[in-house]
Coordinates of C-alpha atoms and ligand atoms in Angstrom, one line a residue:
X326 CA 15.8 -13.1 -18.2
X327 CA 13.7 -12.5 -15.1
X328 CA 12.4 -9.1 -14.2
X329 CA 10.4 -8.6 -11.0
X330 CA 8.0 -5.6 -11.3
X331 CA 5.7 -6.2 -8.4
X332 CA 7.3 -4.2 -5.6
X333 CA 4.0 -3.0 -4.3
X334 CA 3.0 -6.7 -3.6
X335 CA 6.2 -7.4 -1.7
X336 CA 9.9 -6.6 -1.9
X337 CA 13.0 -8.9 -1.8
X338 CA 14.6 -8.6 1.7
X339 CA 17.8 -6.7 1.7
X340 CA 21.1 -8.3 2.5
X341 CA 21.4 -6.2 5.6
X342 CA 18.0 -7.3 6.7
X343 CA 18.8 -11.0 6.1
X344 CA 22.0 -10.6 8.1
X345 CA 20.1 -9.1 11.0
X346 CA 17.4 -11.7 10.9
X347 CA 20.0 -14.5 10.7
X348 CA 22.0 -13.1 13.6
X349 CA 18.8 -12.9 15.8
X350 CA 17.8 -16.4 14.9
X351 CA 21.2 -17.7 15.7
X352 CA 22.2 -15.8 18.9
X353 CA 19.4 -13.5 20.1
X354 CA 16.3 -15.6 20.2
X355 CA 15.3 -14.8 23.7
X356 CA 11.8 -13.7 24.6
X357 CA 11.9 -9.9 24.9
X358 CA 9.5 -10.1 27.9
X359 CA 11.9 -12.3 29.9
X360 CA 13.9 -10.6 32.7
X361 CA 17.1 -12.5 32.2
X362 CA 20.1 -11.7 30.0
X363 CA 18.7 -13.6 27.0
X364 CA 15.4 -11.8 27.1
X365 CA 16.9 -8.3 27.8
X366 CA 19.3 -8.6 24.9
X367 CA 16.3 -9.3 22.6
X368 CA 14.3 -6.5 24.2
X369 CA 17.1 -4.1 23.3
X370 CA 16.8 -5.2 19.6
X371 CA 13.1 -4.5 19.8
X372 CA 13.6 -1.0 21.1
X373 CA 16.2 -0.3 18.5
X374 CA 13.7 -1.2 15.8
X375 CA 11.1 0.9 17.5
X376 CA 13.4 3.9 17.4
X377 CA 14.3 3.2 13.7
X378 CA 10.6 3.0 12.7
X379 CA 9.7 6.1 14.8
X380 CA 12.6 8.0 13.0
X381 CA 11.3 7.0 9.6
X382 CA 8.0 8.8 10.1
X383 CA 9.4 11.5 12.5
X384 CA 7.2 10.2 15.4
X385 CA 8.1 12.4 18.5
X386 CA 7.9 9.5 20.9
X387 CA 9.2 5.9 20.3
X388 CA 6.4 4.5 22.4
X389 CA 3.9 5.6 19.8
X390 CA 5.1 2.7 17.6
X391 CA 3.1 -0.5 18.2
X392 CA 4.5 -3.5 16.3
X393 CA 2.0 -5.7 14.5
X394 CA 2.2 -8.6 12.1
X395 CA 1.9 -6.3 9.1
X396 CA -0.2 -3.6 7.4
X397 CA -3.5 -5.6 7.6
X398 CA -3.3 -5.9 11.4
X399 CA -2.2 -2.3 11.8
X400 CA -5.3 -1.2 9.8
X401 CA -7.6 -3.5 11.9
X402 CA -6.0 -2.3 15.1
X403 CA -6.6 1.4 14.1
X404 CA -10.3 0.9 13.2
X405 CA -11.4 -1.6 15.8
X406 CA -9.1 -0.1 18.4
X407 CA -10.9 3.2 18.1
X408 CA -14.4 1.7 17.7
X409 CA -14.0 -0.4 20.8
X410 CA -13.6 2.8 22.8
X411 CA -17.3 3.5 22.3
X412 CA -20.2 1.6 23.8
X413 CA -22.6 3.1 21.2
X414 CA -21.8 2.9 17.5
X415 CA -20.6 6.1 16.0
X416 CA -19.8 7.5 12.5
X417 CA -16.7 6.5 10.5
X418 CA -15.5 8.0 7.2
X419 CA -13.3 6.2 4.7
X420 CA -12.5 6.7 1.0
X421 CA -13.8 4.5 -1.8
X422 CA -10.2 3.5 -2.8
X423 CA -9.1 1.8 0.5
X424 CA -7.2 -1.5 0.7
X425 CA -9.6 -4.2 1.8
X426 CA -8.1 -4.3 5.3
X427 CA -9.9 -0.9 5.8
X428 CA -13.0 -1.3 3.5
X429 CA -13.9 -4.8 4.9
X430 CA -13.3 -3.7 8.5
X431 CA -15.5 -0.7 7.9
X432 CA -18.1 -3.0 6.4
X433 CA -18.0 -5.2 9.6
X434 CA -18.4 -2.1 11.8
X435 CA -21.4 -1.1 9.7
X436 CA -22.9 -4.5 10.3
X437 CA -22.5 -3.8 14.0
X438 CA -24.5 -0.5 13.8
X439 CA -21.7 2.0 12.9
X440 CA -22.6 4.6 10.3
X441 CA -20.0 4.6 7.5
X442 CA -19.5 7.3 4.9
X443 CA -17.5 6.2 1.8
X444 CA -16.0 9.3 0.2
X445 CA -16.1 9.4 -3.6
X446 CA -12.9 10.0 -5.6
X447 CA -12.3 11.7 -9.0
X448 CA -11.2 9.9 -12.2
X449 CA -7.6 10.1 -10.9
X450 CA -8.6 8.4 -7.6
X451 CA -8.2 11.6 -5.4
X452 CA -10.5 12.5 -2.6
X453 CA -11.9 16.1 -2.6
X454 CA -11.2 17.6 0.8
X455 CA -14.5 19.5 0.5
X456 CA -16.4 16.2 0.4
X457 CA -14.7 15.2 3.6
X458 CA -15.6 18.5 5.2
X459 CA -19.3 18.0 4.2
X460 CA -19.4 14.4 5.5
X461 CA -18.3 15.1 9.0
X462 CA -21.2 14.7 11.5
X463 CA -21.5 15.5 15.2
X464 CA -20.9 11.8 16.0
X465 CA -17.9 11.3 13.5
X466 CA -15.1 9.8 15.6
X467 CA -12.6 8.6 13.0
X468 CA -11.6 9.3 9.4
X469 CA -9.3 6.8 7.6
X470 CA -8.0 7.5 4.1
X471 CA -5.3 5.6 2.2
X472 CA -2.1 7.6 1.6
X473 CA -0.8 6.0 -1.6
X474 CA -3.2 3.8 -3.5
X475 CA -1.7 0.4 -4.2
X476 CA -3.5 -0.3 -7.4
X477 CA -3.4 3.0 -9.2
X478 CA -0.5 4.8 -7.4
X479 CA -2.5 8.0 -6.5
X480 CA -1.4 9.9 -3.5
X481 CA -4.1 11.6 -1.4
X482 CA -3.9 15.2 0.0
X483 CA -3.2 13.7 3.4
X484 CA -2.1 17.0 5.1
X485 CA -5.3 18.8 4.0
X486 CA -7.5 15.9 5.0
X487 CA -5.8 15.5 8.4
X488 CA -6.2 19.2 9.0
X489 CA -9.9 19.1 8.3
X490 CA -10.2 16.1 10.7
X491 CA -8.3 17.9 13.5
X492 CA -10.2 21.2 13.1
X493 CA -13.4 19.1 13.7
X494 CA -11.9 17.2 16.7
X495 CA -12.0 13.9 14.7
X496 CA -9.1 11.4 14.8
X497 CA -7.3 10.8 11.5
X498 CA -5.8 7.5 10.4
X499 CA -3.9 6.8 7.2
X500 CA -2.9 3.5 5.6
X501 CA 0.6 4.4 4.5
X502 CA 1.7 0.9 3.6
X503 CA 2.7 1.9 0.1
X504 CA 4.2 5.3 1.1
X505 CA 6.3 4.6 4.2
X506 CA 9.9 4.0 3.2
X507 CA 9.2 5.2 -0.3
X508 CA 8.5 8.9 0.4
X509 CA 9.4 11.0 3.4
X510 CA 6.6 11.0 6.1
X511 CA 6.5 13.4 9.0
X512 CA 3.5 12.5 11.1
X513 CA 3.8 15.7 13.1
X514 CA 3.9 18.0 10.1
X515 CA 1.0 16.0 8.5
X516 CA -1.1 16.2 11.7
X517 CA -1.7 12.4 11.6
X518 CA -3.1 10.6 14.7
X519 CA -2.7 7.0 13.5
X520 CA -0.6 5.5 10.6
X521 CA -0.1 2.0 9.4
X522 CA 3.0 0.6 7.7
X523 CA 4.4 -2.7 6.7
X524 CA 7.9 -4.2 6.7
X525 CA 7.7 -6.4 3.6
X526 CA 6.9 -3.5 1.3
X527 CA 10.2 -1.8 2.2
X528 CA 12.7 -4.8 1.8
X529 CA 12.1 -6.2 5.3
X530 CA 10.7 -9.7 5.7
X531 CA 7.0 -10.7 5.8
X532 CA 5.4 -10.8 9.3
X533 CA 6.1 -7.3 10.8
X534 CA 4.4 -4.0 10.5
X535 CA 3.5 -1.1 12.8
X536 CA 0.8 1.2 13.9
X537 CA 1.8 4.7 14.9
X538 CA -0.6 5.9 17.6
X539 CA 0.0 9.6 18.6
X540 CA 0.6 10.1 22.3
X541 CA -2.7 10.9 24.0
X542 CA -4.8 8.9 21.5
X543 CA -6.7 6.1 23.3
X544 CA -7.2 2.8 21.5
X545 CA -8.3 -0.6 22.8
X546 CA -6.4 -3.8 22.1
X547 CA -7.9 -6.5 19.9
X548 CA -6.1 -9.4 21.6
X549 CA -6.2 -10.4 25.2
X550 CA -2.9 -11.9 26.5
X551 CA 0.5 -10.9 27.9
X552 CA 0.0 -7.2 27.4
X553 CA 3.0 -6.7 25.1
X554 CA 3.3 -3.4 23.1
X555 CA 2.0 -1.3 25.9
X556 CA -0.9 -3.6 26.3
X557 CA -2.1 -2.8 22.8
X558 CA -0.9 -5.9 21.0
X559 CA -0.5 -9.0 23.2
X560 CA 1.6 -11.9 21.9
X561 CA 5.3 -12.4 21.9
X562 CA 6.7 -10.1 19.2
X563 CA 8.1 -11.5 16.0
X564 CA 11.5 -10.1 16.8
X565 CA 13.5 -11.2 13.7
X566 CA 10.9 -9.7 11.4
X567 CA 10.6 -6.5 13.5
X568 CA 14.4 -6.1 13.7
X569 CA 14.4 -6.5 9.9
X570 CA 11.7 -3.8 9.6
X571 CA 13.9 -1.5 11.7
X572 CA 17.0 -2.1 9.5
X573 CA 14.9 -1.6 6.4
X574 CA 13.3 1.6 7.7
X575 CA 16.7 3.1 8.6
X576 CA 18.2 2.2 5.1
X577 CA 15.1 3.5 3.4
X578 CA 15.3 6.8 5.2
X579 CA 19.0 7.2 4.3
X580 CA 18.6 6.3 0.6
X581 CA 15.4 8.2 -0.3
X582 CA 17.3 11.2 -1.5
X583 CA 18.6 9.4 -4.6
X584 CA 16.1 6.5 -4.8
X585 CA 13.0 8.7 -5.2
X586 CA 14.4 10.6 -8.3
X587 CA 15.8 7.3 -9.8
X588 CA 12.5 5.5 -9.5
X589 CA 10.5 8.5 -10.7
X590 CA 12.7 8.6 -13.8
X591 CA 12.2 4.9 -14.5
X592 CA 8.4 5.2 -13.8
X593 CA 8.1 8.1 -16.2
X594 CA 10.2 6.4 -18.8
X595 CA 7.9 3.4 -18.7
X596 CA 4.8 5.5 -19.1
X597 CA 6.5 7.3 -22.0
X598 CA 7.5 4.1 -23.7
X599 CA 3.9 2.9 -23.6
X600 CA 2.3 6.1 -25.0
X601 CA 2.3 4.8 -28.5
X602 CA 0.4 1.6 -27.5
X603 CA -3.2 2.0 -28.4
X604 CA -4.4 -0.7 -26.0
X605 CA -3.4 0.8 -22.7
X606 CA -4.5 3.9 -20.8
X607 CA -2.6 5.1 -17.7
X608 CA -4.6 5.1 -14.5
X609 CA -4.2 7.2 -11.4
X610 CA -2.8 10.6 -11.0
X611 CA 0.3 11.5 -12.9
X612 CA 1.4 14.3 -10.6
X613 CA 0.4 13.0 -7.2
X614 CA 1.8 9.6 -7.7
X615 CA 3.9 7.0 -5.9
X616 CA 7.4 7.2 -7.4
X617 CA 7.7 3.5 -8.2
X618 CA 4.2 3.0 -9.5
X619 CA 3.0 2.5 -13.1
X620 CA -0.6 1.4 -13.9
X621 CA -2.9 1.0 -16.9
X622 CA -6.2 -0.3 -18.0
X623 CA -6.8 -2.2 -21.2
X624 CA -8.8 0.0 -23.4
X625 CA -9.5 -2.4 -26.2
X626 CA -11.0 -5.6 -24.8
X627 CA -11.1 -8.0 -27.7
X628 CA -14.5 -9.6 -27.1
X629 CA -17.8 -8.9 -25.5
X630 CA -18.0 -12.5 -24.5
X631 CA -16.8 -12.6 -20.8
X632 CA -15.2 -16.0 -21.4
X633 CA -12.9 -14.7 -24.2
X634 CA -12.2 -11.3 -22.9
X635 CA -8.6 -10.2 -22.5
X636 CA -8.3 -9.1 -18.9
X637 CA -5.5 -7.8 -16.7
X638 CA -4.9 -11.3 -15.5
X639 CA -4.4 -12.5 -19.1
X640 CA -1.6 -9.9 -19.4
X641 CA -0.1 -10.9 -16.1
X642 CA 0.1 -14.6 -17.2
X643 CA 1.5 -13.7 -20.6
X644 CA 4.2 -11.5 -19.1
X645 CA 5.0 -14.2 -16.6
X646 CA 5.7 -16.6 -19.5
X647 CA 8.2 -14.0 -20.7
X648 CA 9.8 -13.9 -17.2
X649 CA 8.3 -10.6 -16.1
X650 CA 6.3 -10.4 -12.9
X651 CA 3.6 -7.8 -12.6
X652 CA 0.1 -7.8 -11.1
X653 CA -3.5 -7.2 -12.2
X654 CA -5.7 -4.8 -10.4
X655 CA -8.8 -7.0 -10.3
X656 CA -9.5 -9.5 -7.6
X657 CA -10.4 -13.1 -8.2
X658 CA -12.8 -14.4 -5.5
X659 CA -13.8 -18.0 -5.5
X660 CA -12.8 -18.4 -9.2
X661 CA -15.0 -15.6 -10.4
X662 CA -13.2 -12.6 -11.8
X663 CA -14.5 -9.3 -10.4
X664 CA -13.9 -5.8 -11.7
X665 CA -11.6 -3.8 -9.5
X666 CA -13.6 -1.9 -6.9
X667 CA -10.9 0.8 -7.0
X668 CA -11.3 1.3 -10.8
X669 CA -15.1 1.3 -10.5
X670 CA -14.9 3.9 -7.7
X671 CA -12.8 6.0 -10.0
X672 CA -15.5 5.9 -12.7
X673 CA -14.2 3.2 -15.0
X674 CA -16.7 0.8 -16.5
X675 CA -17.1 -2.9 -15.4
X676 CA -15.2 -4.0 -18.5
X677 CA -12.4 -1.6 -17.9
X678 CA -12.4 -2.7 -14.3
X679 CA -11.3 -6.2 -15.4
X680 CA -8.4 -4.8 -17.4
X681 CA -6.2 -3.1 -14.8
X682 CA -2.5 -3.9 -14.7
X683 CA 0.2 -2.6 -12.3
X684 CA 3.9 -2.5 -12.7
X685 CA 5.8 -1.5 -9.6
X686 CA 9.5 -0.8 -9.5
X687 CA 12.1 -1.1 -6.8
X688 CA 15.8 -1.1 -5.9
X689 CA 16.9 -3.8 -8.3
X690 CA 15.1 -2.4 -11.4
X691 CA 17.3 -0.6 -14.0
X692 CA 16.5 1.2 -17.2
X693 CA 17.2 -1.9 -19.4
X694 CA 14.5 -3.8 -17.5
X695 CA 12.0 -1.0 -18.2
X696 CA 12.9 -0.9 -21.9
X697 CA 12.7 -4.7 -22.3
X698 CA 9.4 -4.9 -20.4
X699 CA 7.8 -2.1 -22.6
X700 CA 8.9 -4.0 -25.7
X701 CA 7.6 -7.4 -24.5
X702 CA 4.3 -5.9 -23.2
X703 CA 3.7 -4.2 -26.6
X704 CA 4.3 -7.4 -28.4
X705 CA 1.9 -9.3 -26.2
X706 CA -0.8 -6.7 -26.6
X707 CA -0.4 -6.5 -30.3
X708 CA -0.6 -10.3 -30.6
X709 CA -3.7 -10.5 -28.4
X710 CA -5.6 -7.4 -29.4
X711 CA -4.6 -6.3 -32.9
X712 CA -7.5 -6.9 -35.2
X713 CA -6.8 -9.5 -37.8
X714 CA -6.8 -8.1 -41.3
X715 CA -7.7 -10.5 -44.1
X716 CA -6.4 -9.5 -47.5
X717 CA -8.3 -10.9 -50.5
X718 CA -6.1 -11.9 -53.5
Ligands
PLP354 C1 -2.3 0.0 0.9 C2 -2.1 -1.3 1.6 N1 -2.6 -1.5 2.8 C3 -2.4 -2.6 3.5 C4 -1.8 -3.7 2.9 C5 -1.6 -5.0 3.7 O1 -0.3 -5.1 4.2 P1 0.3 -6.5 4.7 O2 0.5 -7.3 3.5 O3 1.5 -6.1 5.4 O4 -0.8 -7.1 5.6 C6 -1.3 -3.6 1.6 C7 -0.7 -4.8 1.0 O5 -0.6 -4.9 -0.2 C8 -1.4 -2.4 0.9 O6 -1.0 -2.2 -0.3

């Protein structure tokens, strides 16, 4: 039995997406910038995808969608694209629970003289809008906060944050990679200026994402070249992946009405099944939460010795042996296991920061998978963490 529960890492491409990708590779492989029939046929595919993605987030203008290689590039384009508009470094605000595509970019900007404020979060991972209000300075030009946190599932009060930004005349970007296609997004209602999304998180294929740039917002390109994507992202577009993103976006929009309550029910059932397990504590916000996202920290590490400690990675490996794919929250850089910066920012200890696990659900997951996973996970935890009791005869 194989159960994939890592839909926040990537999703299996849908059949409809694969069919579209195959068709383009076979018959519509022209360069969309070419003026001849082959090129123009492909250009039409590109524009259809642009319309499909714009519709997913209710963007008023299809030209506000700039295709990129994925969420990472969209996030980089948002931050660098705004920063490059200024000759003198300014002030940027991000949260302390950003994906590294934002936090590392902010760090690089800081090294180039930009002032960067990193907003704190509460124990559930939520930014307090009052903190944002107080952090805005006369030279603040951009605020970027993640929409749905990938590691702990928490959803930020994006409309409130965007409203504060707009009332101060500051641009607002959100990394919506975990939200787009999973929850309805209306960029106009939310008052968002820039938004990142990614195709492979919504059953598209890897290699395509998009940055929404509200009409009137000026950004600079990162790449010099042929001037594709309104001059904001040079390079021949990855049309098969982009068309796949378009198909995935349209399907996601049409299926959300039943997929959100279905996933929410499975998510809550998994949390419920794990409540009697003494070794796990749920992380993230239970109310403001991605519908497909379940996460915990290990609360009972077996040993103070770092070499022997049971970490989130241990659980990932054990579950993998049982045919179940999940992920750990902590990052492993150059062989050294580091506590998750997200859990640390939320107030967890360094030890707890090594014990994050995340189980993310998707279209193919059914109730039996959840029940089986809960049973196997409990068995693994009991085996690894239950104290041994020696009975003297
Ligand atoms: C919140 C968030 N932002 C950005 C990314 C990066 O997206 P991509 O893999 O498309 O570059 C991810 C990927 O996990 C993510 O979860």
